[in-house]
Amino acid sequence: MDTSLTEAPSIPTAAVAGHQSVPGVTNVILDHKKAARLALGHLKELGHERIAFLKGQPFSSDSATRWAAICEAAQEFGIQVRPELTVQIEGTDSTPNLGYPWAGSAGEKAAFYSAFCI
């Protein structure tokens, strides 16, 4: 669950993508740098260079950290993050449906070879 905890809960708690030190909470933190390197490295090995990026919702506790890792990995691999191929996903739905309208019309904006949904 993507919930930011700011106060100690009454029972022991594990927070996925928790980024704050809160008594009684064990944070499970994802290695976004490794994930970005693996994903973008794979696309680069396949010859993809024009990549569309769908950024996660701003309220998600990991979106900013994940995006920073993606940008860092893209720079390492010499992959340009093009503004015309980058979109900020909005809304509160937690299903892939949020990205479908943009991905479906991305071809009309600019040709790309692969999409990276983050």
PDB file of N, CA and C in Angstrom, residues 57-58 60-69:
ATOM      1  N   GLN A  57       2.291   8.694 -10.746  1.00  0.00           N
ATOM      2  CA  GLN A  57       1.501   9.776 -10.157  1.00  0.00           C
ATOM      3  C   GLN A  57       2.314  10.541  -9.101  1.00  0.00           C
ATOM      4  N   PRO A  58       2.147  11.855  -9.062  1.00  0.00           N
ATOM      5  CA  PRO A  58       2.914  12.682  -8.125  1.00  0.00           C
ATOM      6  C   PRO A  58       2.703  12.329  -6.658  1.00  0.00           C
ATOM      7  N   SER A  60       2.413   9.405  -5.352  1.00  0.00           N
ATOM      8  CA  SER A  60       3.059   8.148  -4.972  1.00  0.00           C
ATOM      9  C   SER A  60       4.371   8.444  -4.262  1.00  0.00           C
ATOM     10  N   SER A  61       4.601   7.754  -3.160  1.00  0.00           N
ATOM     11  CA  SER A  61       5.782   8.041  -2.344  1.00  0.00           C
ATOM     12  C   SER A  61       7.089   7.741  -3.058  1.00  0.00           C
ATOM     13  N   ASP A  62       7.061   6.950  -4.105  1.00  0.00           N
ATOM     14  CA  ASP A  62       8.290   6.586  -4.820  1.00  0.00           C
ATOM     15  C   ASP A  62       8.484   7.306  -6.152  1.00  0.00           C
ATOM     16  N   SER A  63       7.512   8.057  -6.615  1.00  0.00           N
ATOM     17  CA  SER A  63       7.599   8.640  -7.959  1.00  0.00           C
ATOM     18  C   SER A  63       8.836   9.505  -8.176  1.00  0.00           C
ATOM     19  N   ALA A  64       9.130  10.407  -7.263  1.00  0.00           N
ATOM     20  CA  ALA A  64      10.274  11.315  -7.438  1.00  0.00           C
ATOM     21  C   ALA A  64      11.593  10.546  -7.397  1.00  0.00           C
ATOM     22  N   THR A  65      11.711   9.612  -6.464  1.00  0.00           N
ATOM     23  CA  THR A  65      12.931   8.801  -6.351  1.00  0.00           C
ATOM     24  C   THR A  65      13.117   7.944  -7.600  1.00  0.00           C
ATOM     25  N   ARG A  66      12.023   7.346  -8.062  1.00  0.00           N
ATOM     26  CA  ARG A  66      12.070   6.486  -9.248  1.00  0.00           C
ATOM     27  C   ARG A  66      12.452   7.296 -10.485  1.00  0.00           C
ATOM     28  N   TRP A  67      11.864   8.485 -10.651  1.00  0.00           N
ATOM     29  CA  TRP A  67      12.152   9.311 -11.818  1.00  0.00           C
ATOM     30  C   TRP A  67      13.614   9.767 -11.816  1.00  0.00           C
ATOM     31  N   ALA A  68      14.129  10.121 -10.657  1.00  0.00           N
ATOM     32  CA  ALA A  68      15.535  10.525 -10.561  1.00  0.00           C
ATOM     33  C   ALA A  68      16.456   9.373 -10.966  1.00  0.00           C
ATOM     34  N   ALA A  69      16.126   8.168 -10.554  1.00  0.00           N
ATOM     35  CA  ALA A  69      16.925   6.993 -10.926  1.00  0.00           C
ATOM     36  C   ALA A  69      16.857   6.734 -12.425  1.00  0.00           C
TER      37      ALA A  69
END
